[in-house]
PDB file of C-alpha atoms in Angstrom:
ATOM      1  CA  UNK A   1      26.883  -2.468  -7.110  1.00 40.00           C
ATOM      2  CA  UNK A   2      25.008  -5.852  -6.256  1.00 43.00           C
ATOM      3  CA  UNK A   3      22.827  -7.474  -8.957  1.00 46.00           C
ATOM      4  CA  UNK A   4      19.563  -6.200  -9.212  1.00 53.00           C
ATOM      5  CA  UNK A   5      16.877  -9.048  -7.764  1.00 64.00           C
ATOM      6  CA  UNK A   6      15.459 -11.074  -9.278  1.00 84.00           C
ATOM      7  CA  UNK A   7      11.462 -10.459  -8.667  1.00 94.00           C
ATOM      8  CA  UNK A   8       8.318 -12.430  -9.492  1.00 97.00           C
ATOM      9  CA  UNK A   9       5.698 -10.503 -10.426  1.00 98.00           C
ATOM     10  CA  UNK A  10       3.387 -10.112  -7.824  1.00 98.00           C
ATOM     11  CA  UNK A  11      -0.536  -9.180  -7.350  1.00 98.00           C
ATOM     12  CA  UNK A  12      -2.576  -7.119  -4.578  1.00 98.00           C
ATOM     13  CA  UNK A  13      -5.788  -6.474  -4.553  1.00 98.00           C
ATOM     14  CA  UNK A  14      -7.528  -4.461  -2.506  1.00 98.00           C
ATOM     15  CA  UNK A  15     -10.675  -4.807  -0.371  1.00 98.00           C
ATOM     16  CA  UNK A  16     -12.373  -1.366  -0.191  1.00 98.00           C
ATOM     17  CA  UNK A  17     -14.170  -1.518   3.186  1.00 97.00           C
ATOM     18  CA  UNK A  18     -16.207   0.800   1.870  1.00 98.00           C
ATOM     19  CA  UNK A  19     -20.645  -0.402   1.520  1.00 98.00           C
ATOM     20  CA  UNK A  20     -19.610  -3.460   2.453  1.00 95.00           C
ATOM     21  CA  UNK A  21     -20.731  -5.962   5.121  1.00 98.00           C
ATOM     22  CA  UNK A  22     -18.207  -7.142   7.920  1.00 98.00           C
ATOM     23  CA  UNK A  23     -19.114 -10.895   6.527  1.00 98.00           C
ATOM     24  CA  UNK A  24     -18.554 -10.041   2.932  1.00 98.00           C
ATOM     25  CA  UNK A  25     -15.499  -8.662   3.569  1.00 98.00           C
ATOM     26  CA  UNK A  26     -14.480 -11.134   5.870  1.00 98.00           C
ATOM     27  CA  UNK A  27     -15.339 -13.826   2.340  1.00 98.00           C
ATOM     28  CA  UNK A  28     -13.944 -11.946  -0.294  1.00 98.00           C
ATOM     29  CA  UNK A  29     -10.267 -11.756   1.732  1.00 98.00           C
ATOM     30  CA  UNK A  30     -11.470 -15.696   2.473  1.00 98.00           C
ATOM     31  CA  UNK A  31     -11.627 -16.248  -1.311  1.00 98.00           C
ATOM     32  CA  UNK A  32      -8.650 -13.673  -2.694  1.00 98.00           C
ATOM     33  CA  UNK A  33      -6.390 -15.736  -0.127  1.00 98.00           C
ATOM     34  CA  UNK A  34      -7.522 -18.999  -1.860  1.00 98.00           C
ATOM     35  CA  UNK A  35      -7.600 -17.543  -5.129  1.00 98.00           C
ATOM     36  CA  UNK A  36      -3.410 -17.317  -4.571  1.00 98.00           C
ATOM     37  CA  UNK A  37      -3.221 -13.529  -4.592  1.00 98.00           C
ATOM     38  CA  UNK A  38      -0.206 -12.239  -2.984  1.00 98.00           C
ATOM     39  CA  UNK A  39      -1.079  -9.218  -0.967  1.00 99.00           C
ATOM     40  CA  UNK A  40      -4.584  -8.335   0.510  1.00 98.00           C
ATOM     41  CA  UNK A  41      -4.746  -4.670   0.961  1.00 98.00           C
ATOM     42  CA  UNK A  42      -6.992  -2.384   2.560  1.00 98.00           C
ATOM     43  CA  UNK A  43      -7.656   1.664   2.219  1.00 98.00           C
ATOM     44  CA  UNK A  44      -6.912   3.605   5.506  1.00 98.00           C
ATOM     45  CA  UNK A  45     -10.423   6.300   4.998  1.00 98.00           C
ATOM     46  CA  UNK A  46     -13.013   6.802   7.441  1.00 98.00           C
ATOM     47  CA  UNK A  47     -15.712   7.485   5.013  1.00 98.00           C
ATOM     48  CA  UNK A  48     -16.535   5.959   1.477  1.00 98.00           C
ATOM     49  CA  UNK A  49     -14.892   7.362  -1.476  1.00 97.00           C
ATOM     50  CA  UNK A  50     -17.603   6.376  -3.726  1.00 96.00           C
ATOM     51  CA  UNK A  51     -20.880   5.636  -3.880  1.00 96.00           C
ATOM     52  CA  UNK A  52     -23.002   7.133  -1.209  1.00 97.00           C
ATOM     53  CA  UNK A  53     -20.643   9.688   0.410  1.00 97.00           C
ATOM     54  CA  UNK A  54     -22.397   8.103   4.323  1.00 97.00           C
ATOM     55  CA  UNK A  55     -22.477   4.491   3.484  1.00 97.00           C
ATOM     56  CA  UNK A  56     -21.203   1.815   5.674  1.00 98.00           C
ATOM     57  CA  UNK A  57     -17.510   1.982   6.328  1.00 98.00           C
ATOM     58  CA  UNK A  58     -14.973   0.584   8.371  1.00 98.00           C
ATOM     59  CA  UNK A  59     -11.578   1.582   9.972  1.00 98.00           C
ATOM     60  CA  UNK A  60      -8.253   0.042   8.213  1.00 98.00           C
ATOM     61  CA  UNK A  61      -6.139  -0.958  10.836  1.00 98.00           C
ATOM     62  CA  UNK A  62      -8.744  -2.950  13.542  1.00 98.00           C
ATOM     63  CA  UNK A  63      -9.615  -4.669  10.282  1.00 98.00           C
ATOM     64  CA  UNK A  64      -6.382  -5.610   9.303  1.00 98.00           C
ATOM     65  CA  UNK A  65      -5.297  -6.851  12.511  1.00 98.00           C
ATOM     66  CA  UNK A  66      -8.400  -9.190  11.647  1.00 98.00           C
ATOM     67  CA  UNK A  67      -7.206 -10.110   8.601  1.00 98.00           C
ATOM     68  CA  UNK A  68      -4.175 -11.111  10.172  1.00 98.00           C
ATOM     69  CA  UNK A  69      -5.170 -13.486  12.362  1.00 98.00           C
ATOM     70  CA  UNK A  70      -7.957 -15.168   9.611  1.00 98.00           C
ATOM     71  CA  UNK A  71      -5.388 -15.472   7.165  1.00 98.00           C
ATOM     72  CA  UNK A  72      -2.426 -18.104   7.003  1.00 98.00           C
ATOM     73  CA  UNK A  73      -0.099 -17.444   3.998  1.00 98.00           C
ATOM     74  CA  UNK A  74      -1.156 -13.863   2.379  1.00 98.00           C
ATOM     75  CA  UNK A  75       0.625 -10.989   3.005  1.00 98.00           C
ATOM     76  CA  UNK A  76      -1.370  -7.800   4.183  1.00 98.00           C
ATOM     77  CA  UNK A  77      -1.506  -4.136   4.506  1.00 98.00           C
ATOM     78  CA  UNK A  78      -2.910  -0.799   3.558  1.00 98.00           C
ATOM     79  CA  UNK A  79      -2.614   1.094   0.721  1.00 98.00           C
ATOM     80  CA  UNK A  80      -2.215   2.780   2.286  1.00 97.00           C
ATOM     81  CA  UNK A  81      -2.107   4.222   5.577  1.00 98.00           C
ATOM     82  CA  UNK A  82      -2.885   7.843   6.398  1.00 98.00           C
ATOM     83  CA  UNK A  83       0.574   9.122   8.456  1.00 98.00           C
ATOM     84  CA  UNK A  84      -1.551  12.477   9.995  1.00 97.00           C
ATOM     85  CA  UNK A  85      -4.015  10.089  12.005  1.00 98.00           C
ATOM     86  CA  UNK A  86      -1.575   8.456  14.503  1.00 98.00           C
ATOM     87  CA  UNK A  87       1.296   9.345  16.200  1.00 97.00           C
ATOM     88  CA  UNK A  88       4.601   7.802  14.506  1.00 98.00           C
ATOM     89  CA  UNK A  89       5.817   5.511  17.589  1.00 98.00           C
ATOM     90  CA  UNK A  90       2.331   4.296  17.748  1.00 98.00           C
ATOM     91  CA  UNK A  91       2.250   3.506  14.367  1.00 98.00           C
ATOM     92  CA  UNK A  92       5.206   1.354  14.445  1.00 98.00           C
ATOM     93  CA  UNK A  93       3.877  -0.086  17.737  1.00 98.00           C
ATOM     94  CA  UNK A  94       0.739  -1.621  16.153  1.00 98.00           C
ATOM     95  CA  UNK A  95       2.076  -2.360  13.170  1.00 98.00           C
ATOM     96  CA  UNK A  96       4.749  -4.572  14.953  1.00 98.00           C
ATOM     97  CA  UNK A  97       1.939  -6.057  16.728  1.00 98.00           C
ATOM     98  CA  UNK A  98       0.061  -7.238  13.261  1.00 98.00           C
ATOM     99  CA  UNK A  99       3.245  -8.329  12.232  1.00 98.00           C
ATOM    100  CA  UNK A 100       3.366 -11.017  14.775  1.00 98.00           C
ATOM    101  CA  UNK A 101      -0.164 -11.809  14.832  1.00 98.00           C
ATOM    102  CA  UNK A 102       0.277 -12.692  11.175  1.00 98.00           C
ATOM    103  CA  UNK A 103       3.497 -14.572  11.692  1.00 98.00           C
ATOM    104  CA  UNK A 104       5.414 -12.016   9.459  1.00 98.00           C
ATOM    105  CA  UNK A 105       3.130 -11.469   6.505  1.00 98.00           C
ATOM    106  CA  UNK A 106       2.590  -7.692   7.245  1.00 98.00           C
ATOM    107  CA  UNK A 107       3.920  -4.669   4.843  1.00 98.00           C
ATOM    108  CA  UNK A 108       3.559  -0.954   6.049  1.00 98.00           C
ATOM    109  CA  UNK A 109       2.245   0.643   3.757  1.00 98.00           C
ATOM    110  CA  UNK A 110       2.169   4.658   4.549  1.00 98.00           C
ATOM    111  CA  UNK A 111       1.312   8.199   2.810  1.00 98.00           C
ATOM    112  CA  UNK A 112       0.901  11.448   3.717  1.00 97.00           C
ATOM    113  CA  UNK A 113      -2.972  11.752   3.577  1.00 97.00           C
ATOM    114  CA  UNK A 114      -5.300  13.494   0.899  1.00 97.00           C
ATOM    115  CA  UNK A 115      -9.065  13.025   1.132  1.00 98.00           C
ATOM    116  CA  UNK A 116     -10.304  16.269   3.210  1.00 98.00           C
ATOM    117  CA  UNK A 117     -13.003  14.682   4.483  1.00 98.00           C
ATOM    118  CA  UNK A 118     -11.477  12.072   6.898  1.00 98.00           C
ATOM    119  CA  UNK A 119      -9.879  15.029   8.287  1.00 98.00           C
ATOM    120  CA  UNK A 120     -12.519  17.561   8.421  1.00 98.00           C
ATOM    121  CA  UNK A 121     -14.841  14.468   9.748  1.00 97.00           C
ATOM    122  CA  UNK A 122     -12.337  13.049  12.831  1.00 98.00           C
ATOM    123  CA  UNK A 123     -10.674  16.471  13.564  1.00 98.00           C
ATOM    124  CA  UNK A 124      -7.632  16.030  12.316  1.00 97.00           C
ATOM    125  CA  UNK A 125      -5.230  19.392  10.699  1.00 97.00           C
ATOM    126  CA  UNK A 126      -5.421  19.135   6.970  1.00 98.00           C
ATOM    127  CA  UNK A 127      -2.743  21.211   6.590  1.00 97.00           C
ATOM    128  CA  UNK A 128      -1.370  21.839   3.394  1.00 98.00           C
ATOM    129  CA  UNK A 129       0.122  19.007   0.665  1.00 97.00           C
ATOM    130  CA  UNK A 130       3.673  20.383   2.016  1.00 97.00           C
ATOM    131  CA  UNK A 131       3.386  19.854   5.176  1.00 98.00           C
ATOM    132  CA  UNK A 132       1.393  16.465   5.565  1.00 98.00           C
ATOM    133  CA  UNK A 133       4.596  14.839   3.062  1.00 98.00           C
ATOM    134  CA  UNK A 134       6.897  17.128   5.766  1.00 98.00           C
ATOM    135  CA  UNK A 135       5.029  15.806   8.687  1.00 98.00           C
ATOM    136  CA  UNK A 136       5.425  11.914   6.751  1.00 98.00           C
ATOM    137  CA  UNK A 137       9.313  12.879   6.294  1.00 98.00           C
ATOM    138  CA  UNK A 138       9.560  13.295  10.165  1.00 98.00           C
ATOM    139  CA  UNK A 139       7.968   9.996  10.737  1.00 98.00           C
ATOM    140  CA  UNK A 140       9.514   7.648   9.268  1.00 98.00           C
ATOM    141  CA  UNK A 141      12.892   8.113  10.714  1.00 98.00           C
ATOM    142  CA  UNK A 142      10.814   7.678  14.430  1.00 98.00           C
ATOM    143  CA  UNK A 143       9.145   4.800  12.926  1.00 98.00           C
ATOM    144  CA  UNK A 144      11.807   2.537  11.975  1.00 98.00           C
ATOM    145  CA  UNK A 145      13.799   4.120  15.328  1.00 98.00           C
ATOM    146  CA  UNK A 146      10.742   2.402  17.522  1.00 98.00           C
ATOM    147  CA  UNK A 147      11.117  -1.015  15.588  1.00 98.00           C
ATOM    148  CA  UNK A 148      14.658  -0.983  16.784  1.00 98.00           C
ATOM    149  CA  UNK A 149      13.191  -0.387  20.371  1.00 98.00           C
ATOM    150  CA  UNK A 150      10.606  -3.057  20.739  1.00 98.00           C
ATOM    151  CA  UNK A 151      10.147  -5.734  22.607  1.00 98.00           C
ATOM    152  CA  UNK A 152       9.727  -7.936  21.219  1.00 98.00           C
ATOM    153  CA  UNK A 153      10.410  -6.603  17.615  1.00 98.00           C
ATOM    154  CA  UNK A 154       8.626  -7.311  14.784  1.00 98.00           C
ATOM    155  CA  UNK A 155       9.245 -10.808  13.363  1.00 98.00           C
ATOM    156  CA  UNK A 156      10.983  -9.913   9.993  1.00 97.00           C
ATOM    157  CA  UNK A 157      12.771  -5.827   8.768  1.00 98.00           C
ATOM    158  CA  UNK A 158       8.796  -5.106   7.975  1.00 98.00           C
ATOM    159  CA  UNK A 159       8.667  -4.130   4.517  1.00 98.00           C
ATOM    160  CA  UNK A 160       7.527  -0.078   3.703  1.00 98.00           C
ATOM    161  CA  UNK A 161       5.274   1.080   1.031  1.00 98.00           C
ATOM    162  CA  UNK A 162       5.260   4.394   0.772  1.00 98.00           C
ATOM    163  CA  UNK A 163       2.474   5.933  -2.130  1.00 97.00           C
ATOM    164  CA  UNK A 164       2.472   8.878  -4.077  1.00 95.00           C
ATOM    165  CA  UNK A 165       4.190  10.335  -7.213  1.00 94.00           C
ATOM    166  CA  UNK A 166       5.304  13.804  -5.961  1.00 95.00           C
ATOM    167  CA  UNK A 167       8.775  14.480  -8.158  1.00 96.00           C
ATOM    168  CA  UNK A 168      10.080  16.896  -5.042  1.00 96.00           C
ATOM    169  CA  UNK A 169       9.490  15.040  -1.863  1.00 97.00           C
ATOM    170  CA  UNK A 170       7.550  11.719  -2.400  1.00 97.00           C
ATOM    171  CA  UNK A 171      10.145  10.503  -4.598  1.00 98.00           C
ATOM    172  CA  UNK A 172      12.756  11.981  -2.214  1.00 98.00           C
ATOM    173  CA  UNK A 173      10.949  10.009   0.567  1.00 98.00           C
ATOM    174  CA  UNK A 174      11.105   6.844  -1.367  1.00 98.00           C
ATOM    175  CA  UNK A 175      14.182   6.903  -2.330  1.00 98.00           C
ATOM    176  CA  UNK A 176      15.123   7.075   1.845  1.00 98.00           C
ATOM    177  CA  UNK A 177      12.989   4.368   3.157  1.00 98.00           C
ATOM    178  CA  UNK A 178      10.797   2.841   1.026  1.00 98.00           C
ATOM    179  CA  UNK A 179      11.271  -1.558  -0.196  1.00 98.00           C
ATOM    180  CA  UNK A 180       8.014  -0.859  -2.173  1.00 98.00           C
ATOM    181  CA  UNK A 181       6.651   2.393  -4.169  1.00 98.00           C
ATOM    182  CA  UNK A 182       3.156   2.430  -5.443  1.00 98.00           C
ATOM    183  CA  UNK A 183       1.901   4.801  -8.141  1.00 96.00           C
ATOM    184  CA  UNK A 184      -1.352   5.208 -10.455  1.00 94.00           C
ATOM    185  CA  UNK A 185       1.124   5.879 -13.261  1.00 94.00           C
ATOM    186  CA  UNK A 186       0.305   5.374 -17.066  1.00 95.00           C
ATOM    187  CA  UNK A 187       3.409   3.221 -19.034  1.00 97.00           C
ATOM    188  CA  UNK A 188       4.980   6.946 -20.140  1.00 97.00           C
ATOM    189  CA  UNK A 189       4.374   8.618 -16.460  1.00 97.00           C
ATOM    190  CA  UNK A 190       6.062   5.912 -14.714  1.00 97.00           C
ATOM    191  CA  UNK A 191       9.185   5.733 -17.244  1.00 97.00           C
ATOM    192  CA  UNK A 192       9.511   9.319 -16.241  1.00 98.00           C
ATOM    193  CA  UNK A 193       9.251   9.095 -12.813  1.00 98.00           C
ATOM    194  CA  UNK A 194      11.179   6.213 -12.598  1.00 98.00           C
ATOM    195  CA  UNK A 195      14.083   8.764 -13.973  1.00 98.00           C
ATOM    196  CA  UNK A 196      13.215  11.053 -11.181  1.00 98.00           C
ATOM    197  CA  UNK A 197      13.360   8.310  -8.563  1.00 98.00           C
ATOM    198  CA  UNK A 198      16.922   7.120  -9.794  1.00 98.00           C
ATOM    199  CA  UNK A 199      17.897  10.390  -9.356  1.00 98.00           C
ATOM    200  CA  UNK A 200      16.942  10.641  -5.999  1.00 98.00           C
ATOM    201  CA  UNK A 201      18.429   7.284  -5.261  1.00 98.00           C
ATOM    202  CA  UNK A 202      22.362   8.332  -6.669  1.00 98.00           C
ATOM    203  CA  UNK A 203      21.639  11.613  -4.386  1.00 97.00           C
ATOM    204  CA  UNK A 204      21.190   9.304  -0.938  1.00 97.00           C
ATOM    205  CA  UNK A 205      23.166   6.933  -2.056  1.00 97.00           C
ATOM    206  CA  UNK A 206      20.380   3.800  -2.660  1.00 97.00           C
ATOM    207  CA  UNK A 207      20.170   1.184  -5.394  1.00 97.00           C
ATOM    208  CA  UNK A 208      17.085   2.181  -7.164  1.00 97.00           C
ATOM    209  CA  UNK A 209      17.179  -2.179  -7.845  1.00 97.00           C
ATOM    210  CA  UNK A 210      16.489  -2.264  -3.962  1.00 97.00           C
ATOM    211  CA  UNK A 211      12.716  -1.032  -4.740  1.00 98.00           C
ATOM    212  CA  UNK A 212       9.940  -3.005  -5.754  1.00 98.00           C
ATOM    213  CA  UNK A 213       7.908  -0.838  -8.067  1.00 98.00           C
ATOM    214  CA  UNK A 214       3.938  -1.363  -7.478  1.00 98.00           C
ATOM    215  CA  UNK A 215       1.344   0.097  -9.997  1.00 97.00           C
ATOM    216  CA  UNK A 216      -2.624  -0.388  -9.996  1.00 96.00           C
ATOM    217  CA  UNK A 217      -4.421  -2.076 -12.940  1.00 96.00           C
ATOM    218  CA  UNK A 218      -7.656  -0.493 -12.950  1.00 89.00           C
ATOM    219  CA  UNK A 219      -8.800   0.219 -16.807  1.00 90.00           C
ATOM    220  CA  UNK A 220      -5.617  -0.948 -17.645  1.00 95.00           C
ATOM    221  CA  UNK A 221      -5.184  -3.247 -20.377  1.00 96.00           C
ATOM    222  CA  UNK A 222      -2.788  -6.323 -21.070  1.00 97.00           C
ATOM    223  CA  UNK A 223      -1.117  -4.377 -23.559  1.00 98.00           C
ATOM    224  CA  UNK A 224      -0.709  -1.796 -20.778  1.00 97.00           C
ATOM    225  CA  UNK A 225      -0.032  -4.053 -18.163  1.00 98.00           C
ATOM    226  CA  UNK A 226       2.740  -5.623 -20.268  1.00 98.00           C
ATOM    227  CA  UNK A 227       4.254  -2.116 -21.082  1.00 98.00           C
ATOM    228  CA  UNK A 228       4.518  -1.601 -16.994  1.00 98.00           C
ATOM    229  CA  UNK A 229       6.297  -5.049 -16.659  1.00 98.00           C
ATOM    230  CA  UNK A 230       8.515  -3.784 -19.729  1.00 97.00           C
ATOM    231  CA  UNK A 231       9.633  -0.917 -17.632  1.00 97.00           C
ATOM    232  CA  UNK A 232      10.353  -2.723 -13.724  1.00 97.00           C
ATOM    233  CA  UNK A 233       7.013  -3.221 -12.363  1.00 98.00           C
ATOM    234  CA  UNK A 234       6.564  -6.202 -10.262  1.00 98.00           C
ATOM    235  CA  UNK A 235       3.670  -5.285  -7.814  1.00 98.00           C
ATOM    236  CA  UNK A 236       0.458  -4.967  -9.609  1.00 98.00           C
ATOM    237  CA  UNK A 237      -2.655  -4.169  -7.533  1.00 98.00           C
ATOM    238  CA  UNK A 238      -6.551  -4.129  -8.211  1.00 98.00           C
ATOM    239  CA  UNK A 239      -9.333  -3.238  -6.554  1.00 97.00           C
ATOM    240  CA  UNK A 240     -12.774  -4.003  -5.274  1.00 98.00           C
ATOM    241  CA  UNK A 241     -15.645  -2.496  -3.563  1.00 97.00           C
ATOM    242  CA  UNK A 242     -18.506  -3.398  -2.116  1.00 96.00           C
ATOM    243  CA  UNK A 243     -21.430  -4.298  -1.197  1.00 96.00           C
ATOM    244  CA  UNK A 244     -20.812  -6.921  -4.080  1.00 94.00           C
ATOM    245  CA  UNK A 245     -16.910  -7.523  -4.410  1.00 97.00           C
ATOM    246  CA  UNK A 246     -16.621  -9.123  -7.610  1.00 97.00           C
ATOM    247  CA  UNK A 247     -13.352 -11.221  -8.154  1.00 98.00           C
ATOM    248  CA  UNK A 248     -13.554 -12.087 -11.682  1.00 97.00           C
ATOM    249  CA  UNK A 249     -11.099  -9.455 -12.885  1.00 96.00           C
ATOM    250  CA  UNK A 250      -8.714 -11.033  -9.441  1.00 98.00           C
ATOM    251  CA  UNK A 251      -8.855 -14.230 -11.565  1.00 98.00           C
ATOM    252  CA  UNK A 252      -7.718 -13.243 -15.452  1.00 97.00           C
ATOM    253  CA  UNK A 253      -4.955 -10.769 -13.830  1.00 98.00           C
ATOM    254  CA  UNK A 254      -3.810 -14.039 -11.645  1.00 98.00           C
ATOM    255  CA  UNK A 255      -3.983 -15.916 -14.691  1.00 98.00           C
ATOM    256  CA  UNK A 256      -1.678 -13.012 -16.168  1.00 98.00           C
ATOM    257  CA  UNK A 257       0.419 -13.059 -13.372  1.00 98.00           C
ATOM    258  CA  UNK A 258       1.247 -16.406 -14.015  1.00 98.00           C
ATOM    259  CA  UNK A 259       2.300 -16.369 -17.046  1.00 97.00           C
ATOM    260  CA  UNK A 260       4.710 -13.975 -16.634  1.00 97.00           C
ATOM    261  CA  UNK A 261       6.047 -15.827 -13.493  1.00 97.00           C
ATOM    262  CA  UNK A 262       6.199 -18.701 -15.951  1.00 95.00           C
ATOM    263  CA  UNK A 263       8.139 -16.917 -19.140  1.00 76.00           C
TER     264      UNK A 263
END
């Protein structure tokens, strides 16, 4: 077994296009990019998740191809994208496409789907919590197929980040195809998934060391924060909302960041 790599921590953060202006978010991804944040993420939803349930919104992936072309050295994506609202091969198409309008700086980032709305709203199947993570199963193989098939192909072996915590197929999923997993998880939750996931890994035949493990900061403290490093976290992710996105949190977990990237 190789070494396990060596990996700086790292932080996302999240513009919510969600009551927000197309000019403020346009100057908060201006300012998180300047700030030195790694990642710039956006949510794939059609409708706010908070706030006033009809509020100005806009769609994730016109807006990251945006993003990609006003940015110069920050790495973008979703977190993450919804797999039931485009066909796979399409998916792979346009994310190949942001990948080279970026010069290389984009990450898939990819789940099944959960907020009923969006669905119920664009007329999409909900199905059931089985079959959207069956229907994500199926696409991922036909995703990274069409990367092989492009032409041109995408600049770099785009990296996937695939969300979710499910013990019986997310993990399963990750464990397949994923270079990044992202989770909500508390310091005890993710030791115990973690477990799972390793699991999953010796059954497929993966070094669990090959996944960067991402985790969101929101209400978390330092002494939580710390616990998550303790136990492989690298990718730590925060968000913010409009129609004010306030950065000041962005700024004392960069400040954090750094001094573990300095220890």
């Amino acid at each position: 077994m190789s070494p396990a790599p060596v990996r700086p921590v790292r932080l996302g953060v999240q513009v919510a296009q969600q009551h927000g202006t197309i000019g403020a978010i346009r100057d908060t991804v201006a300012k998180v990019e300047a700030l030195g944040v790694d990642i710039v993420f956006d949510w794939d939803h059609f409708l706010p998740l908070s706030g006033e349930p009809n509020g100005p919104h806009f769609e994730s992936w016109t807006l990251l191809a945006a993003w990609a072309e006003q940015t110069s050295t920050i790495q973008l994506g979703a977190l993450v994208n919804c797999n039931s609202y485009r066909n796979p091969d399409l998916q792979a198409d346009m994310a190949r496409t942001i990948d080279h309008i970026s010069g290389g700086r984009f990450i898939f980032g990819t789940g099944s789907g959960w907020f009923e709305r969006d669905y119920a709203e664009y007329g999409y199947d909900f199905g059931t919590v089985g079959t959207r993570l069956d229907a994500l199963a199926e696409a991922l193989p036909r995703i990274e197929a069409r990367w092989a098939k492009l032409n041109p192909p995408p600049l770099r072996d785009i990296p996937v980040l695939i969300g979710g915590g499910g013990e019986k197929k997310t993990l399963r999923i990750v464990a397949k195809h994923a270079d990044i997993w992202h989770s909500f998880s508390s310091p005890p939750v993710l030791e115990h998934k973690l477990g799972v996931l390793a699991g999953w890994c010796d059954r497929v035949g993966r070094d669990i060391a090959e996944i960067e493990i991402s985790t969101e900061l929101r209400r978390r403290s330092v002494d939580e924060a710390d616990e998550l490093y303790a136990l492989g976290a690298r990718l730590f992710t925060i968000g913010v909302s409009g129609p004010r996105y306030d950065l000041a949190p962005v700024v004392d977990w960069l400040a954090w960041r750094d001094s573990k990237n300095a220890g």
